[in-house]
mmCIF file of C-alpha atoms in Angstrom:
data_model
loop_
_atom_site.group_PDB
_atom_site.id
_atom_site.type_symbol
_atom_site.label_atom_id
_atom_site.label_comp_id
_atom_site.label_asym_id
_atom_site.label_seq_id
_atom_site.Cartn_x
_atom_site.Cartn_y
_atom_site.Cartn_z
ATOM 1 C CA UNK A 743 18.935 -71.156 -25.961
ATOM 2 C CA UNK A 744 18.490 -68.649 -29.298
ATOM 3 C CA UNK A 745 15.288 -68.535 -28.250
ATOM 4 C CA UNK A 746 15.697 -67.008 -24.603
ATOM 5 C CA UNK A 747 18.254 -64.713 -26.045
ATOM 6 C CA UNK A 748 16.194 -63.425 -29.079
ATOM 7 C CA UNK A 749 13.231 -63.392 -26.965
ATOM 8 C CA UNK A 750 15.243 -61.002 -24.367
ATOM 9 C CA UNK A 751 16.558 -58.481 -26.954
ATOM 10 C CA UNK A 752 12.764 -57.616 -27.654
ATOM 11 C CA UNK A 753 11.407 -53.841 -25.961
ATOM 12 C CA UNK A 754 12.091 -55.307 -22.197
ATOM 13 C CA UNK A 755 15.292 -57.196 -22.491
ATOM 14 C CA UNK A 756 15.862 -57.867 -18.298
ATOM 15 C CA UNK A 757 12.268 -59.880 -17.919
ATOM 16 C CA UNK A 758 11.722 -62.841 -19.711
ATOM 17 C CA UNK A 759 9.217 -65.568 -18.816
ATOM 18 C CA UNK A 760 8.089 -68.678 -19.746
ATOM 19 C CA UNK A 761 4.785 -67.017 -20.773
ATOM 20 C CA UNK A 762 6.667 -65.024 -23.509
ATOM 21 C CA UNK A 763 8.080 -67.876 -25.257
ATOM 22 C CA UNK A 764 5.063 -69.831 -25.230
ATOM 23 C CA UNK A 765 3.388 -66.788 -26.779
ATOM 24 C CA UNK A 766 5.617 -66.303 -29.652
ATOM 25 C CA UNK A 767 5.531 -69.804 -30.281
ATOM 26 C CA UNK A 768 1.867 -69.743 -30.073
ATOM 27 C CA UNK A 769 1.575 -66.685 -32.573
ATOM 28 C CA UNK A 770 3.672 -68.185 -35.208
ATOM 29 C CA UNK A 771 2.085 -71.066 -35.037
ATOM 30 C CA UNK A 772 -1.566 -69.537 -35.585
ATOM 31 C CA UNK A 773 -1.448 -69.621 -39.255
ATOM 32 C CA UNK A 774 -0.841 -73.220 -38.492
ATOM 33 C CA UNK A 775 -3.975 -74.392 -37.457
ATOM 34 C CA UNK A 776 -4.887 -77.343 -39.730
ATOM 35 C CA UNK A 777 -1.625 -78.598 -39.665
ATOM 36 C CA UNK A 778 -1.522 -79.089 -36.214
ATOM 37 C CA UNK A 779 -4.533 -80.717 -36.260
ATOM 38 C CA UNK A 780 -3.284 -83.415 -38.781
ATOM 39 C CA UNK A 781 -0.340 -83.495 -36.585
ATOM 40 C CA UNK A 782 -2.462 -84.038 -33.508
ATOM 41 C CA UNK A 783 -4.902 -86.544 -35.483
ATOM 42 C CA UNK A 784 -1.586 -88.491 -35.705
ATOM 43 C CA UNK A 785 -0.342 -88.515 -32.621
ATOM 44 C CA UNK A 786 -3.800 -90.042 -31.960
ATOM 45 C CA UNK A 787 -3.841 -92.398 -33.950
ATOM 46 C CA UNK A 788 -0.525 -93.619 -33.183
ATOM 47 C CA UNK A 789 -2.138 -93.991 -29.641
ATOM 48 C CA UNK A 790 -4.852 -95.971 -30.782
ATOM 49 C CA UNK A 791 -2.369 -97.902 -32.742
ATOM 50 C CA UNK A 792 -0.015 -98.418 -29.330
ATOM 51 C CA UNK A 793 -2.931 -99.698 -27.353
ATOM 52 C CA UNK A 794 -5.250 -101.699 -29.776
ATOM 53 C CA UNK A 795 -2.509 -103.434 -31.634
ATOM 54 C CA UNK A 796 -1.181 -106.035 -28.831
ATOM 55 C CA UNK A 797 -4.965 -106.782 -27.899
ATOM 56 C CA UNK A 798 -5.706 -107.670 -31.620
ATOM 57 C CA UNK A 799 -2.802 -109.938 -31.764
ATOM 58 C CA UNK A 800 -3.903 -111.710 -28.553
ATOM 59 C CA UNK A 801 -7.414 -112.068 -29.933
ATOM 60 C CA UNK A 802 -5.327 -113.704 -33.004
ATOM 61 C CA UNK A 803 -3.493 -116.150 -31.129
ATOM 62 C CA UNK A 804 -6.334 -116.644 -28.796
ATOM 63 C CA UNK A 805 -8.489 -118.184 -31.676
ATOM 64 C CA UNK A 806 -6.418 -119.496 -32.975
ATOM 65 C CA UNK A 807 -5.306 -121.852 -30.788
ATOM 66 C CA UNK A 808 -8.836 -122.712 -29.612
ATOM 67 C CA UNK A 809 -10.397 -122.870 -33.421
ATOM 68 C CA UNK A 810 -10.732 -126.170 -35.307
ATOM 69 C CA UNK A 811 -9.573 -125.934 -38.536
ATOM 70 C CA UNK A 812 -11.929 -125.635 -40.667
ATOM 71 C CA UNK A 813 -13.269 -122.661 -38.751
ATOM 72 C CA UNK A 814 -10.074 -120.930 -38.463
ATOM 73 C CA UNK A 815 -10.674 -118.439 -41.084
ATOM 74 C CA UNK A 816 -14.387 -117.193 -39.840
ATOM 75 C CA UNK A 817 -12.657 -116.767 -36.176
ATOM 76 C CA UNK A 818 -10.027 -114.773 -37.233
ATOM 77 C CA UNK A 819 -11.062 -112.369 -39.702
ATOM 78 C CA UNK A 820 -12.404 -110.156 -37.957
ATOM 79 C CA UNK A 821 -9.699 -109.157 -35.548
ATOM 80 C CA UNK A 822 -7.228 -109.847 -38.682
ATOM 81 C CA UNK A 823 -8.655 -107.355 -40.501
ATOM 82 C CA UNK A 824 -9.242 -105.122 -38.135
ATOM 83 C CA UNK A 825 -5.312 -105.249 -37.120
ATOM 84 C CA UNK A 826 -4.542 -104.451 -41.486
ATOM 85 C CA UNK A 827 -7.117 -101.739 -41.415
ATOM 86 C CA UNK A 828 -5.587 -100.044 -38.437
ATOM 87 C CA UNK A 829 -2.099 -100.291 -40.173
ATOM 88 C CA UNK A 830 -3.082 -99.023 -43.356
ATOM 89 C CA UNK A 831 -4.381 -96.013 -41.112
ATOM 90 C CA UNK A 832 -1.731 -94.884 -39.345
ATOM 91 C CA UNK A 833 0.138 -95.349 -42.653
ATOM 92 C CA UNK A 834 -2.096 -93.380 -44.399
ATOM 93 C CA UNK A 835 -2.289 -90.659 -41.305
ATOM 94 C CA UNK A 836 1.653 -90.952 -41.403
ATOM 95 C CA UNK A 837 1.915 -90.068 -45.022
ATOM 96 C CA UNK A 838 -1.006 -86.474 -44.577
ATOM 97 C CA UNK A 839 1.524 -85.990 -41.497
ATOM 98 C CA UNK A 840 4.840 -86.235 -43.440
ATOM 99 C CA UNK A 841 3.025 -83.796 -46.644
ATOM 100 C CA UNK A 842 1.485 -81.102 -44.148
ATOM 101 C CA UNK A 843 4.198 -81.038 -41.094
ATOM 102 C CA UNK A 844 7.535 -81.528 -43.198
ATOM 103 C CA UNK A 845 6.356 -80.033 -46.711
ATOM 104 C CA UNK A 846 3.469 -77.138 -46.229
ATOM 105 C CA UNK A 847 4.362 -76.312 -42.247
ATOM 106 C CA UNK A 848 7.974 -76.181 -41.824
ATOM 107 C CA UNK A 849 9.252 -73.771 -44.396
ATOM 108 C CA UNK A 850 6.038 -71.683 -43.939
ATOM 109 C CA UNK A 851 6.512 -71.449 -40.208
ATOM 110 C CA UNK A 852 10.526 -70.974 -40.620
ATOM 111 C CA UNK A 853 9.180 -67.439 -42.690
ATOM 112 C CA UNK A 854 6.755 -66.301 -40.062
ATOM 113 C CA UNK A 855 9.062 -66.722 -37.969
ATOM 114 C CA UNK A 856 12.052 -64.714 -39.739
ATOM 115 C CA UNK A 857 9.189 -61.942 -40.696
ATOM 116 C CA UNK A 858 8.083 -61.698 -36.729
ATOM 117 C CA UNK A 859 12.051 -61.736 -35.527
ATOM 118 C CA UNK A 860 13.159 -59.112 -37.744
ATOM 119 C CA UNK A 861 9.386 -56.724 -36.784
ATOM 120 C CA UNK A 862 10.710 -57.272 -33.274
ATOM 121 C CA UNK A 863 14.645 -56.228 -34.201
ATOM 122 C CA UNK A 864 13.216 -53.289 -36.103
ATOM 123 C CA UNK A 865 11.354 -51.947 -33.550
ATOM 124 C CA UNK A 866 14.399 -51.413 -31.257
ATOM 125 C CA UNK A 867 16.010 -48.046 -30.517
ATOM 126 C CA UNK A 868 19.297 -47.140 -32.709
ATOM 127 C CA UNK A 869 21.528 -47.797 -29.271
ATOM 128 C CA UNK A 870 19.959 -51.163 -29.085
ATOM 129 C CA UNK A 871 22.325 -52.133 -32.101
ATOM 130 C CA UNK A 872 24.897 -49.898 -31.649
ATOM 131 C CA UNK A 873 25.832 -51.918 -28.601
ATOM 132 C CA UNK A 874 25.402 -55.535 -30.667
ATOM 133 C CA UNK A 875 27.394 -57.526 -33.211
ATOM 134 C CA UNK A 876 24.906 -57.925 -36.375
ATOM 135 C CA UNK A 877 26.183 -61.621 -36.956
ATOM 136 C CA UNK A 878 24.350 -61.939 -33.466
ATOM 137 C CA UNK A 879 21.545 -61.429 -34.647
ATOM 138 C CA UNK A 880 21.380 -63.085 -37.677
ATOM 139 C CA UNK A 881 22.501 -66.232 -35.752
ATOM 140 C CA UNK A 882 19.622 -65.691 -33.527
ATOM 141 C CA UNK A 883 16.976 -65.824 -35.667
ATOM 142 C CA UNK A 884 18.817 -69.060 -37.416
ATOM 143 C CA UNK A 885 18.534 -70.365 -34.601
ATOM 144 C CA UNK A 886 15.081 -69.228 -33.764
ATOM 145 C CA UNK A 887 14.224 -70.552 -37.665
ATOM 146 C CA UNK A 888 15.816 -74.269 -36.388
ATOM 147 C CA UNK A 889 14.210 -74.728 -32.598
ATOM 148 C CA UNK A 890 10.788 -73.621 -33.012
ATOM 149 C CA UNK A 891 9.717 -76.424 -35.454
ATOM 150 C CA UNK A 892 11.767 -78.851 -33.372
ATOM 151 C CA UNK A 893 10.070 -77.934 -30.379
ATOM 152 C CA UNK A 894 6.587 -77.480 -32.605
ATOM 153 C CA UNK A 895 7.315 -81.436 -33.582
ATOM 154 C CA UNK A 896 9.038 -82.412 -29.976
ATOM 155 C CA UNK A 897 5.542 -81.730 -28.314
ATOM 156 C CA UNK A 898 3.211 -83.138 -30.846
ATOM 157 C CA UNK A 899 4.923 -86.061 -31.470
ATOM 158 C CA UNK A 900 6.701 -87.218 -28.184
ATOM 159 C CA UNK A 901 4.775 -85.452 -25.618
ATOM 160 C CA UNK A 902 1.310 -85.731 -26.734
ATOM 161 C CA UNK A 903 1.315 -89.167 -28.818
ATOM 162 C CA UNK A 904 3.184 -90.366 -25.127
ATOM 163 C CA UNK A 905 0.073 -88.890 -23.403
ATOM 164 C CA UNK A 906 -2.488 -90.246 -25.080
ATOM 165 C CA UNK A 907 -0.773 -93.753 -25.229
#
């Protein structure tokens, strides 16, 4: 992808590895740190929320369809609320996730990550883009702008949340 290709027109342009990817990613990410840690606190959460929820609803419909009636209240409000409070906390989580991820992490991390491309493209010889198209480039580092979140957000969200499920 843009990324392999960008990655490869850096100083050694043959060798590429999976550790050189990871490691841009990784440094652009860096400034990142709280972020992904709301992001990770949700994808926690939502695991918490995966497990917990069908065993509070059994608890529910276990008592009540062994409580007498005018006990049914005092038998189920604990797991009841318990089941609300958990909602409200993965809405809650949800909502710091959709502010720091979409709003204060995306756009930032798109700019580190056009400010570290075009340090690496600058630092190549004259001949380097001699022999290239410009547009490349520029398409490159779209690209590069467009994956890295994805892949920032493919990992937290699917990966991880998946994980700890």
């Amino acid at each position: 992808m843009a990324l392999v290709y960008f990655v490869r027109s850096s100083k050694n342009m043959n060798d590429i590895t999976t550790k050189q990817i990871v490691s841009f990613i990784l440094k652009v990410l860096r400034p990142f740190s709280f972020h992904v840690t709301i992001v990770l606190l949700t994808a926690l959460v939502w695991a918490v929320d995966i497990s917990f929820s069908p065993y509070l609803i059994k608890i529910i419909i276990d008592r009540v369809s062994i409580s007498a009636a005018d006990n049914l209240f005092r038998d189920i409000a604990t797991p009841a609320i318990s089941y609300v409070l958990m909602l409200l906390l993965l809405e809650c989580i949800n909502r710091l996730y959709n502010y720091f991820f979409e709003i204060k992490m995306v756009p930032n991390l798109r700019k580190n990550i056009v400010e570290s491309s075009i340090a690496i493209l600058l630092d190549q010889d004259n001949s380097y883009y001699q022999n290239s198209f410009s547009g490349s480039f520029a398409n490159k580092i779209n690209d590069l702008t467009n994956y890295i979140p994805d892949i920032a957000q493919i990992m937290t969200d699917r990966i991880m949340g998946r994980a700890l499920a």
